[in-house]
Coordinates of C-alpha atoms and ligand atoms in Angstrom, one line a residue:
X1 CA -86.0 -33.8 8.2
X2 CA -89.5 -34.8 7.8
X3 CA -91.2 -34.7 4.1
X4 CA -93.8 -31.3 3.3
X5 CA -95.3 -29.5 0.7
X6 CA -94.4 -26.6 -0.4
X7 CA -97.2 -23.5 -1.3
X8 CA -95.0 -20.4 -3.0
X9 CA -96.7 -17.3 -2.4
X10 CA -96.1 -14.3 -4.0
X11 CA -99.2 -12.0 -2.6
X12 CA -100.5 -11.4 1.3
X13 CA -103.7 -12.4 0.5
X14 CA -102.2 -15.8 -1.4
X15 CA -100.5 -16.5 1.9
X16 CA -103.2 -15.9 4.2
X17 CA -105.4 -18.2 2.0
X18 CA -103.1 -20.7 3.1
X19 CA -102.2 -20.6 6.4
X20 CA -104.6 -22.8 8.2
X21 CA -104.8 -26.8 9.1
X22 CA -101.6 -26.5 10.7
X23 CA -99.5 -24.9 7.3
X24 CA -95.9 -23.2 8.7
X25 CA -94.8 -19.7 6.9
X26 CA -91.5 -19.6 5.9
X27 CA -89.6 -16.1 5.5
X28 CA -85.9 -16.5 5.3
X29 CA -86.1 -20.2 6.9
X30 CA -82.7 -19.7 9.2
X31 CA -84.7 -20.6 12.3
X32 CA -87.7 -22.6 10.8
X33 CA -85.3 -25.1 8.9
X34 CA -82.8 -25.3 11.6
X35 CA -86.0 -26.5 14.1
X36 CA -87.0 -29.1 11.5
X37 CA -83.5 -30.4 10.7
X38 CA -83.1 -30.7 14.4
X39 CA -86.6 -32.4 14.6
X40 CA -88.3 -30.3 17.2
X41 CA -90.9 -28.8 14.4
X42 CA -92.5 -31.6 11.7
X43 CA -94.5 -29.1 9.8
X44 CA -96.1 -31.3 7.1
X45 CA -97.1 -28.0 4.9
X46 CA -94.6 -25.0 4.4
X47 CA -95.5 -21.4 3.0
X48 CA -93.4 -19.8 1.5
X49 CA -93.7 -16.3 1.5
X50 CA -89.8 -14.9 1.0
X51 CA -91.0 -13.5 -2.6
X52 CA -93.6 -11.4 -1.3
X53 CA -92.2 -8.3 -2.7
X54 CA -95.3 -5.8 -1.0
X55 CA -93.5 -7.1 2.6
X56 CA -90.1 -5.5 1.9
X57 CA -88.3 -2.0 2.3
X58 CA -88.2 0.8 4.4
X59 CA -90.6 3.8 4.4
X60 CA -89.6 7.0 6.0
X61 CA -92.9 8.7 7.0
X62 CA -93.6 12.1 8.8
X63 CA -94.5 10.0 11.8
X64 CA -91.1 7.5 11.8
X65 CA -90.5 4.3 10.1
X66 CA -92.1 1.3 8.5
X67 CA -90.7 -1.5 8.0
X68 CA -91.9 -4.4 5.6
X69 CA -91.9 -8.1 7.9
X70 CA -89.5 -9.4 4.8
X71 CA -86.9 -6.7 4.8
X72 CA -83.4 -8.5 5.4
X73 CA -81.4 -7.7 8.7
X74 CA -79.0 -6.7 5.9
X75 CA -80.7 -4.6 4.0
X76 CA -82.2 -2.8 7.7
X77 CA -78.8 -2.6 9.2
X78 CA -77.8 -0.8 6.1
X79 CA -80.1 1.5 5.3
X80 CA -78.8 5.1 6.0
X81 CA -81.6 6.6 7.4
X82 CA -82.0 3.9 9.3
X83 CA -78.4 4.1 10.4
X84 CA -78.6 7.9 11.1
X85 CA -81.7 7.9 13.1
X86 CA -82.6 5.1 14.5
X87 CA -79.2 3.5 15.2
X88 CA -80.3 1.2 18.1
X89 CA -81.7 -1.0 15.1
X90 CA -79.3 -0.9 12.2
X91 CA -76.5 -1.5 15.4
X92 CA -78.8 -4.7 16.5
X93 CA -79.6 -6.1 12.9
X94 CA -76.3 -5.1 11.6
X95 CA -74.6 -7.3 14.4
X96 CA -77.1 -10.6 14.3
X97 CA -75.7 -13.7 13.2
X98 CA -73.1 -13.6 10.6
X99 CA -72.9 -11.7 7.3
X100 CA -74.8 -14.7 5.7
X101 CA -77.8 -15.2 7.6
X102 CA -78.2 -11.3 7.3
X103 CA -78.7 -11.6 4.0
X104 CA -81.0 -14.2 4.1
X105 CA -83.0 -13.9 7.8
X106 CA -85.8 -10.8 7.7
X107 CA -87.0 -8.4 10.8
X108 CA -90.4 -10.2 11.3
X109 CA -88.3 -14.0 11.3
X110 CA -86.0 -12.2 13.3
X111 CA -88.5 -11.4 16.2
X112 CA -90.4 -14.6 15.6
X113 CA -87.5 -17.2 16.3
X114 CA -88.1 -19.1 19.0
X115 CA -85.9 -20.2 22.4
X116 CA -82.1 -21.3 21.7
X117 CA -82.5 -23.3 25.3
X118 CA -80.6 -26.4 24.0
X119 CA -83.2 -28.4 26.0
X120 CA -85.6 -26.8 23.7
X121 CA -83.9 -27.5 20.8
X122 CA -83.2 -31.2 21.1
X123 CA -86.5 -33.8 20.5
X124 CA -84.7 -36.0 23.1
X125 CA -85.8 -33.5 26.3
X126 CA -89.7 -32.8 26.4
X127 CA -89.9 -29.7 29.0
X128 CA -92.0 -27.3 29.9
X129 CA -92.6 -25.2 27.0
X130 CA -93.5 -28.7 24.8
X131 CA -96.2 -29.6 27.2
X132 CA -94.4 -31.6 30.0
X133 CA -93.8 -30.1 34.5
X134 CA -90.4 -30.2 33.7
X135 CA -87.3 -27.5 33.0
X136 CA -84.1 -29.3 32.4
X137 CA -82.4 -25.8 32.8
X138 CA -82.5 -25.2 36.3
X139 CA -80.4 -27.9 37.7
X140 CA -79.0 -28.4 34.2
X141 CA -76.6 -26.8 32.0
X142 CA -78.1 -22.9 32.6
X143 CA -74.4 -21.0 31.7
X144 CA -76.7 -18.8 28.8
X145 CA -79.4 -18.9 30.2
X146 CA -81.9 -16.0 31.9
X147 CA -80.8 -14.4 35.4
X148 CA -84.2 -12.5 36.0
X149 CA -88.0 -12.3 35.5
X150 CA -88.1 -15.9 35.1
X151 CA -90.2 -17.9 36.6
X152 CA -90.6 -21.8 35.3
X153 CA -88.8 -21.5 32.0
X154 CA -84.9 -19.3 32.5
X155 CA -84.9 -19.5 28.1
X156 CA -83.5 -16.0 27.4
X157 CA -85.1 -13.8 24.6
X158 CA -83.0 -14.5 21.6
X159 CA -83.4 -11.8 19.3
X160 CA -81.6 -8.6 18.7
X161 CA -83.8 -6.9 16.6
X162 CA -86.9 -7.2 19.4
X163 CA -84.4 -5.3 22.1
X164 CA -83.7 -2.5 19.6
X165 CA -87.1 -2.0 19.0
X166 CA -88.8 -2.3 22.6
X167 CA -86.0 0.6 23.4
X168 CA -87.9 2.7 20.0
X169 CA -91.0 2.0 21.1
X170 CA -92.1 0.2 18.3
X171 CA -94.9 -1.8 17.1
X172 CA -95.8 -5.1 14.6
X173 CA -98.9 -5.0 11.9
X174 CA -100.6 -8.2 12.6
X175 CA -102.9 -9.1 9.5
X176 CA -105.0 -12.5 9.3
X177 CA -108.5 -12.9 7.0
X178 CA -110.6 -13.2 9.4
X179 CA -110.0 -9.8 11.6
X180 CA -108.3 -7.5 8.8
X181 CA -105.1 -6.1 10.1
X182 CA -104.2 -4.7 14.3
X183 CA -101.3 -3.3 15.9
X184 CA -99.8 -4.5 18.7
X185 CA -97.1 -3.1 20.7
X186 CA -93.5 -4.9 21.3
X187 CA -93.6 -4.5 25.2
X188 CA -96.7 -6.4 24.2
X189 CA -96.4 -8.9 21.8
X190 CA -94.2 -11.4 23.7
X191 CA -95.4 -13.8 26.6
X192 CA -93.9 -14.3 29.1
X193 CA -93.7 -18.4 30.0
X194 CA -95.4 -18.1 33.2
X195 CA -98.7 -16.1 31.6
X196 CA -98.6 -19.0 29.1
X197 CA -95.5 -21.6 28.3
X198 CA -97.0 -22.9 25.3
X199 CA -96.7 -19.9 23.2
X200 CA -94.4 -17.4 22.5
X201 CA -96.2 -13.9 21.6
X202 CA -99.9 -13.1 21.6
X203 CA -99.7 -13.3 17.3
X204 CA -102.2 -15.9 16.2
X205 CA -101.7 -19.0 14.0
X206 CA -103.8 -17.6 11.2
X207 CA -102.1 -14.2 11.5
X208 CA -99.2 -12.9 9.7
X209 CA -96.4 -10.6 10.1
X210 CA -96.7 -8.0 8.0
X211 CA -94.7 -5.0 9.2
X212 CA -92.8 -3.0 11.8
X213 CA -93.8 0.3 12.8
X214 CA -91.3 3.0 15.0
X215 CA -92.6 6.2 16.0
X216 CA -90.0 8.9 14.9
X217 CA -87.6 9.7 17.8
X218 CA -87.7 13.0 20.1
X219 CA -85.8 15.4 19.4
X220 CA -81.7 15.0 20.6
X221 CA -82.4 11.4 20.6
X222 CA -79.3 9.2 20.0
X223 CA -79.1 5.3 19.9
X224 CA -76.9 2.0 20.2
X225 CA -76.8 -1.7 20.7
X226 CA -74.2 -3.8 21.6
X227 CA -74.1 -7.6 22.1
X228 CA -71.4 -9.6 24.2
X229 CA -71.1 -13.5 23.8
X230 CA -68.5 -16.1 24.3
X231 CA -68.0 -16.2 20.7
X232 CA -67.0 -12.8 18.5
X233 CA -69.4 -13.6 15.8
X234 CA -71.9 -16.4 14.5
X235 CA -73.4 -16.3 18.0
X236 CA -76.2 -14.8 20.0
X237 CA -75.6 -12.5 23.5
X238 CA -74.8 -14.0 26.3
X239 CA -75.2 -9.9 27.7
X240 CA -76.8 -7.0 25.7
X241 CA -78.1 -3.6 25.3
X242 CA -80.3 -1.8 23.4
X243 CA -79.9 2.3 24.9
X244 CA -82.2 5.2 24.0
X245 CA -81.3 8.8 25.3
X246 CA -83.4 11.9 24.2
X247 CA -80.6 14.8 24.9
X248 CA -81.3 18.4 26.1
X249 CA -77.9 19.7 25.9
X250 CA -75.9 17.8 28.2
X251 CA -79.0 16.7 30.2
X252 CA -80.8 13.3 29.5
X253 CA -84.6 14.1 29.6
X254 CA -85.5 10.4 29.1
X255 CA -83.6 7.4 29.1
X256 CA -84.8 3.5 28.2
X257 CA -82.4 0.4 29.0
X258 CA -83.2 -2.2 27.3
X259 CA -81.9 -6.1 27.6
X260 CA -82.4 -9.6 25.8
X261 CA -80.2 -11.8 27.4
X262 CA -81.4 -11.7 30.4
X263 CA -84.6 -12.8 30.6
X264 CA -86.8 -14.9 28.8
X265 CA -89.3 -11.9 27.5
X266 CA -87.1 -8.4 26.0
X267 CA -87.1 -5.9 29.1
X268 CA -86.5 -2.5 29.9
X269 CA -84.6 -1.8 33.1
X270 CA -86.6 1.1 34.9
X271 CA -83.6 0.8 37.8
X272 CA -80.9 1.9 35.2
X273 CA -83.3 4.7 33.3
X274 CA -83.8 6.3 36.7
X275 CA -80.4 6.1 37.3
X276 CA -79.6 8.6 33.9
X277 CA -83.1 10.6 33.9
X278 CA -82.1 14.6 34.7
X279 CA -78.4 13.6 34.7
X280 CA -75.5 14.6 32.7
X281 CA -74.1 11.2 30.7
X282 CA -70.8 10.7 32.1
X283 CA -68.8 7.6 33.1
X284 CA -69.8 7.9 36.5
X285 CA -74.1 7.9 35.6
X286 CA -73.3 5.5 33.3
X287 CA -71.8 2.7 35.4
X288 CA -74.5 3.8 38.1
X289 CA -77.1 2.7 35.4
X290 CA -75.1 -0.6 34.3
X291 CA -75.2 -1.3 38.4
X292 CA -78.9 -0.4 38.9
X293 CA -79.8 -2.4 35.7
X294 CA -79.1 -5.4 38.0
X295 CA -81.8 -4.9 40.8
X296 CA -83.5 -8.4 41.2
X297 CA -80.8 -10.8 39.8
X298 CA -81.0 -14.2 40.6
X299 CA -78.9 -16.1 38.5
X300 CA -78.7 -19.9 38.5
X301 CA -75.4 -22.2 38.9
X302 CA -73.4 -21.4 36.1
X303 CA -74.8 -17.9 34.8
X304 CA -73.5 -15.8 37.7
X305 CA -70.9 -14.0 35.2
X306 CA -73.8 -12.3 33.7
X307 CA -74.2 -10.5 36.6
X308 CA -71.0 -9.1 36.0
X309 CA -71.5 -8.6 32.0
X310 CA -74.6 -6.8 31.9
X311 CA -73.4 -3.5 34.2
X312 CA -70.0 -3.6 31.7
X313 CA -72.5 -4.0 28.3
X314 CA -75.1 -1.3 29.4
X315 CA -72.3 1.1 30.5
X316 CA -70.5 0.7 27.5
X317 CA -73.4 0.8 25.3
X318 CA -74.5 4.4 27.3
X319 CA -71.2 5.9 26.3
X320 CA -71.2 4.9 22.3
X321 CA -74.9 6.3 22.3
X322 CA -73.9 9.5 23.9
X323 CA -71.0 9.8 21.9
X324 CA -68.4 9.7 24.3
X325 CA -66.8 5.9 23.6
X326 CA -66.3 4.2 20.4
X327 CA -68.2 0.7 19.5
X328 CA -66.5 -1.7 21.7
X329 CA -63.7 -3.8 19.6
X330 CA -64.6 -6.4 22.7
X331 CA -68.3 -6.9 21.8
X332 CA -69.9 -9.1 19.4
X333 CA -70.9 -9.3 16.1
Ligands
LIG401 C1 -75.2 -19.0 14.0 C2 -76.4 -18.1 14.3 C3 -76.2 -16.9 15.0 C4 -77.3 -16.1 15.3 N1 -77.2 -15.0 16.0 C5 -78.2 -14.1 16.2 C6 -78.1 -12.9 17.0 O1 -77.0 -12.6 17.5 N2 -79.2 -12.2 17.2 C7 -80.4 -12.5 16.7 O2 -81.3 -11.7 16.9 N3 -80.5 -13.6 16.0 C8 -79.5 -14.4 15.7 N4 -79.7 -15.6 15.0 C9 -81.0 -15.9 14.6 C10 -81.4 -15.4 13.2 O3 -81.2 -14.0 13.1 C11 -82.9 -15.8 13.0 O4 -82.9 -17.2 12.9 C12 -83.4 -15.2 11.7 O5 -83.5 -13.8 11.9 C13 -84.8 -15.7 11.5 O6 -85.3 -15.0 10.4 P1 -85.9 -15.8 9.1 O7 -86.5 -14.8 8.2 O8 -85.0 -16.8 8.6 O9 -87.1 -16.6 9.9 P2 -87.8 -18.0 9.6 O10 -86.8 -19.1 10.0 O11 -88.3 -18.1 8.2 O12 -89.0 -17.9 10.6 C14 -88.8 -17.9 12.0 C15 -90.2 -18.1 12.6 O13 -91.1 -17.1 12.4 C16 -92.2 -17.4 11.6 N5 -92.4 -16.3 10.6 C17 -91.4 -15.7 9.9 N6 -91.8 -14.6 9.3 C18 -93.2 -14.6 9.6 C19 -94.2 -13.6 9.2 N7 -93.9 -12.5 8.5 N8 -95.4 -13.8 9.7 C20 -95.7 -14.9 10.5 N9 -94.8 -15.8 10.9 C21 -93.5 -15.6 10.4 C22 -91.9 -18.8 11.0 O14 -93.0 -19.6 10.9 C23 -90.9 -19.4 12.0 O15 -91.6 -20.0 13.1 C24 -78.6 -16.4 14.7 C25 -78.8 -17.5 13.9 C26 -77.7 -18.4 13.7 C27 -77.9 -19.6 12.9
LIG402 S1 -85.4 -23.2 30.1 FE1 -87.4 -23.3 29.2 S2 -87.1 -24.1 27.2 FE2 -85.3 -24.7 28.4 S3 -85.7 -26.7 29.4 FE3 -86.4 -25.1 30.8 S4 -88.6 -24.8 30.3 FE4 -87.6 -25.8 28.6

């Protein structure tokens, strides 16, 4: 690891005051130190904002739910009203990593970690998304990577927490010194690698993360997530699902599908939420959705058993929101 200095911050303005010429914020460090261990990142200036105790907890408002950018995946994935209403998340965060990292990784780190693409992660390959015409993936070692949307870089979206909240509609509070604080919406806030493979969301270098907003859900709404992965725990998804259903009765008024794993940017699947819009949930609209969620597929040389995966994770996922399965003893997490 290379040598830095270290700036401790303990207010939002402290931090911002800092974060220029280059300076790297540090929240729980899971992903930042692992990058500069593996020497992909040489940050030579750190800022350390973990004790910033304004950006952490959970407000329940009239309108939903904010969320401080420093609130653990732990402490999300335990809240109860969290758990109650807007289970998608506390399912997502509450099945991350391992019981360690919860405690230490927070929501904004969380939806700010960058690719896992082992090409990516090594300083010996120099691809695409570090500046070169290059993807090592495609005629590489693709078996986890994406199998839709694409285009020059297959690196799948890796966190959890961003397909639970693109399937709650939810937002981030951007706030930098020069332009005060904006909003910008999570079907938003990522790029995909083809609109620009040099950066990863529209958030700006002297901008920080400062909190996640969710509208409050309809009415008859009910939630889940589940991940699938080679591993049972301490891994990411190979296959997942993030599932929204607003209930009248036994009708679904609205679905949203949402997936990680599957492509480089978090995405809803419009096929499968057509699929269960005006329908009864049932096995059978279900499995119709986990087909339909596949529309475009093309998966590479070794990834073609996601094709099989994702129609199993989002049926599954459909049932344990609707509450006609329990949480899958077979998923991840
Ligand atoms: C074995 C293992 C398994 C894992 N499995 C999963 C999984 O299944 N699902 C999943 O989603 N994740 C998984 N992870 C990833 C882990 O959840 C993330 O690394 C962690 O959430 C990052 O949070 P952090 O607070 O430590 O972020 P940091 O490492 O501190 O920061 C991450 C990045 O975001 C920037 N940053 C952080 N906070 C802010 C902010 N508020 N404003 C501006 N910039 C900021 C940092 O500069 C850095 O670039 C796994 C990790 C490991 C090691
Ligand atoms: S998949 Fe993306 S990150 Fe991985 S080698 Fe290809 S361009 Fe680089």
């Amino acid at each position: 690891m290379n040598s830095f200095a270290l700036a401790d911050c303990s207010t939002v303005e402290a931090a911002l005051s800092q974060l220029k010429d280059g300076a790297v914020v540090k929240a729980g460090g899971v992903d930042l130190l692992d990058r500069m261990k593996n020497g992909t990142d040489t940050p030579t200036r750190l800022i350390n904002i973990r004790n910033i105790s304004e950006l952490r907890g959970i407000q329940s408002t009239p309108e939903g739910l904010t969320i401080g950018a420093l609130t653990t995946l732990a402490e999300v994935a335990d809240d109860p009203g969290v758990r109650s209403q807007y289970t998608v998340l506390s399912d997502a965060c509450g099945q991350a990593a391992t019981p360690h990292i919860r405690n230490m990784a927070t929501l904004g780190g969380n939806l700010l970690q960058q690719l896992q693409c082992w090409y990516y992660r090594s300083p010996d390959f120099q691809c695409l998304r570090k500046g070169k015409e290059i993807c090592f993936a495609f005629s590489g070692l693709n078996q986890y990577h994406a199998i839709m949307d694409y285009g020059g870089c297959p690196s799948v979206a890796p966190s959890s927490g961003a397909v639970a909240l693109l399937a709650l509609d939810a937002s981030v509070e951007l706030t930098s010194t020069a332009k005060g604080k904006r909003t910008v919406a999570i079907r938003d806030f990522y790029l995909h690698p083809d609109a620009n493979p040099h950066r990863f969301h529209v958030m700006a270098a002297d901008e920080l993360l400062t909190s996640i907003h969710i509208p409050k859900p309809a009415p008859g709404t009910r939630s889940a997530y589940q991940k699938y992965g080679e591993k049972e725990s301490h891994d990411w998804a190979n296959a997942d699902a993030g599932i929204l259903l607003e209930m009248d009765g036994s009708l679904c008024r609205r679905a949203v599908v949402a997936m990680g794993a599957a492509s480089p940017v978090v995405r809803r699947s419009r096929e499968a939420e057509a699929a269960l819009a005006g329908k009864p949930i049932t096995p059978e609209t279900a499995r119709a959705a986990g087909q339909a969620s596949m529309t475009g597929a093309m998966p590479l040389s070794m990834n073609a058993y996601k094709v099989q995966l994702f129609p199993v994770a989002i049926y599954r996922t459909i049932l344990l929101a609707a509450g006609q399965m329990d949480r899958d003893p077979s998923a991840a997490g």
